Amino acid sequence: MIVGWSYYAYVIQLCIGSITDIGEKVVCVVAYHLFFIMFAWAYWKTIFTMPMNPSKEFHLSYTDREILEREERGETQQEVLRRIAKDLPIYTRTLSGAIRYCDRCQLVKPDRCHHCSVCDKCILKMDHHCPWVNNCVGFSNYKFFLLFLAYSLLYCLFIAATDLQYFIKFWTNGLPDTQAKFHIMFLFFSAAMFSISLASLFGYHCWLVSKNRSTLEAFRAPAFRHGADKNGFSLGFGKNLRQVFGDEKKYWLLPVFSSLGDGCSFPTCLVNQDPEQPSTPAGLNTTVKSVGDASPFPAKPLRESQSRLLINGQSWTESDGGHEEDKHGTSNPAMVIENET
């Protein structure tokens, strides 16, 4: 409703009804529609892009669920989970060093995956649940969310800058007191206030991207076997940026998906290999089979010399086209999911 009113106030009341110079009118209308289209496109993609959920390889089989439910002691349950997760690309732990498991989803959580109590499901690389878009912001739409913030900020700044002189004229009675006066004055106040709030939020998320952190990880650092490490996923500014926006710069400013990876595993800057995970010799691309399934996972290296984003020539092995549905995850509405603490 606010965006619809701003379109009416700017195009009809300001550009067509108040601006007298034809050249200025054309420039303002054309530039406004460019900002409006990019803003609306990014906003739409953020709202209607479904968050990705962990694929079926991370869900426990019926037999494993029965075994886990029969075990009462925490340590015995962890032994079961370690056996299940030993071939999965999982390196983060709870703060106590346990396998991250969602007892309501009944799945082993991939790295950077968290449960959203609003969406009632586990979200890959969850950042936060945003009421402004009524959607969870995660791996599948984080780029769209950033572009939404950027284009909405530019949209508001453009309106405030071009509306300012007419706001001053109406305020000082430099123009006739017409119906446009209310729209132009309120339009400037709205654009200016939204610009301030959007600038702070966009700046914060730019900082998060530069550090390769999510909002949740900024408040609680991810824990590995050696302990919590807030910079565990940071690969340097350039590589952190490409992890969100992709390698092809021509897609950076467009609300099209270009983020790197599958959302289930991420390269890290850690030096020490996790002793519970299979080691990968440098320079080799190997795949690890998940328990009970033939879908391959990339064996995630931890040393710099083995990271896909740290060495341009190194690449992970990905699933073939037949497993495309698995890579995007599955969502089972019948499952009940735990709350994050």
Short mmCIF file of C-alpha atoms in Angstrom, two decimals, residues 17-139:
data_model
loop_
_atom_site.label_atom_id
_atom_site.label_comp_id
_atom_site.label_asym_id
_atom_site.label_seq_id
_atom_site.Cartn_x
_atom_site.Cartn_y
_atom_site.Cartn_z
CA GLY A 17 0.90 17.75 -11.83
CA SER A 18 3.66 19.92 -10.32
CA ILE A 19 6.81 19.81 -12.48
CA THR A 20 6.42 22.27 -15.35
CA ASP A 21 9.72 21.76 -17.18
CA ILE A 22 9.21 19.03 -19.83
CA GLY A 23 12.83 17.86 -19.80
CA GLU A 24 12.92 17.53 -16.01
CA LYS A 25 9.55 15.75 -16.07
CA VAL A 26 10.76 13.14 -18.58
CA VAL A 27 14.05 12.52 -16.76
CA CYS A 28 12.31 12.09 -13.40
CA VAL A 29 9.64 9.74 -14.77
CA VAL A 30 12.14 7.53 -16.64
CA ALA A 31 14.65 7.36 -13.77
CA TYR A 32 11.89 6.73 -11.24
CA HIS A 33 10.54 3.76 -13.20
CA LEU A 34 14.01 2.22 -13.47
CA PHE A 35 14.43 2.33 -9.68
CA PHE A 36 10.83 1.20 -9.16
CA ILE A 37 11.16 -1.85 -11.45
CA MET A 38 14.40 -3.05 -9.85
CA PHE A 39 13.02 -2.49 -6.36
CA ALA A 40 9.75 -4.31 -7.10
CA TRP A 41 11.60 -7.19 -8.83
CA ALA A 42 13.96 -7.76 -5.89
CA TYR A 43 11.10 -7.42 -3.39
CA TRP A 44 8.98 -9.97 -5.29
CA LYS A 45 11.85 -12.46 -5.50
CA THR A 46 12.57 -12.12 -1.77
CA ILE A 47 8.95 -12.77 -0.87
CA PHE A 48 8.16 -15.65 -3.20
CA THR A 49 11.46 -17.56 -3.27
CA MET A 50 10.88 -20.54 -1.01
CA PRO A 51 13.61 -21.16 1.60
CA MET A 52 15.64 -24.29 0.97
CA ASN A 53 15.39 -27.15 3.44
CA PRO A 54 17.92 -29.92 4.14
CA SER A 55 17.83 -32.66 1.53
CA LYS A 56 16.77 -36.20 2.37
CA GLU A 57 20.34 -37.38 3.06
CA PHE A 58 20.22 -35.43 6.34
CA HIS A 59 16.91 -36.94 7.47
CA LEU A 60 17.05 -40.03 9.65
CA SER A 61 15.67 -43.25 8.29
CA TYR A 62 12.80 -44.96 10.07
CA THR A 63 15.20 -47.50 11.57
CA ASP A 64 17.59 -44.82 12.84
CA ARG A 65 14.72 -42.88 14.39
CA GLU A 66 13.56 -45.97 16.26
CA ILE A 67 17.10 -46.64 17.52
CA LEU A 68 17.48 -43.03 18.66
CA GLU A 69 14.12 -43.01 20.44
CA ARG A 70 14.96 -46.21 22.32
CA GLU A 71 18.17 -44.73 23.68
CA GLU A 72 17.65 -42.72 26.85
CA ARG A 73 21.17 -41.57 27.70
CA GLY A 74 22.52 -38.49 25.90
CA GLU A 75 25.95 -40.00 25.26
CA THR A 76 24.46 -43.12 23.68
CA GLN A 77 22.27 -40.97 21.46
CA GLN A 78 25.33 -39.00 20.39
CA GLU A 79 27.07 -42.22 19.41
CA VAL A 80 24.11 -43.05 17.16
CA LEU A 81 24.15 -39.55 15.66
CA ARG A 82 27.91 -39.66 15.09
CA ARG A 83 27.51 -42.93 13.22
CA ILE A 84 24.74 -41.46 11.08
CA ALA A 85 26.59 -38.20 10.40
CA LYS A 86 30.08 -39.57 9.84
CA ASP A 87 29.76 -39.54 6.03
CA LEU A 88 27.88 -36.24 5.80
CA PRO A 89 29.68 -32.93 5.13
CA ILE A 90 29.09 -31.62 8.66
CA TYR A 91 31.73 -29.74 10.67
CA THR A 92 29.82 -27.48 13.05
CA ARG A 93 28.72 -28.69 16.47
CA THR A 94 26.72 -27.43 19.41
CA LEU A 95 28.57 -25.41 22.04
CA SER A 96 28.94 -28.63 24.05
CA GLY A 97 30.52 -30.40 21.06
CA ALA A 98 27.50 -32.57 20.19
CA ILE A 99 26.09 -33.31 16.74
CA ARG A 100 23.50 -30.69 15.81
CA TYR A 101 20.24 -32.63 15.62
CA CYS A 102 16.66 -31.43 15.27
CA ASP A 103 14.44 -33.85 17.21
CA ARG A 104 11.28 -32.33 15.75
CA CYS A 105 12.48 -32.47 12.14
CA GLN A 106 14.33 -35.70 12.91
CA LEU A 107 17.34 -34.70 10.86
CA VAL A 108 21.01 -34.00 11.35
CA LYS A 109 21.46 -30.29 10.72
CA PRO A 110 23.82 -29.25 7.91
CA ASP A 111 26.36 -26.52 8.66
CA ARG A 112 24.75 -23.08 9.12
CA CYS A 113 21.26 -24.61 9.08
CA HIS A 114 18.80 -23.49 11.77
CA HIS A 115 15.19 -24.05 12.64
CA CYS A 116 12.67 -21.25 12.08
CA SER A 117 9.78 -21.47 14.52
CA VAL A 118 7.65 -19.20 12.30
CA CYS A 119 8.12 -21.22 9.10
CA ASP A 120 8.11 -24.40 11.22
CA LYS A 121 10.99 -25.96 9.31
CA CYS A 122 14.78 -26.04 9.17
CA ILE A 123 16.26 -23.47 6.78
CA LEU A 124 19.62 -23.78 5.00
CA LYS A 125 22.01 -20.96 5.96
CA MET A 126 19.22 -19.22 7.82
CA ASP A 127 19.77 -15.51 8.40
CA HIS A 128 16.51 -14.45 10.04
CA HIS A 129 12.75 -14.47 9.55
CA CYS A 130 11.76 -11.11 8.06
CA PRO A 131 8.22 -9.79 8.74
CA TRP A 132 8.66 -7.17 5.98
CA VAL A 133 8.68 -9.94 3.37
CA ASN A 134 6.74 -12.54 5.40
CA ASN A 135 9.41 -15.07 4.57
CA CYS A 136 12.52 -16.65 5.97
CA VAL A 137 15.76 -15.20 4.63
CA GLY A 138 18.30 -17.93 3.95
CA PHE A 139 20.55 -19.48 1.35
#
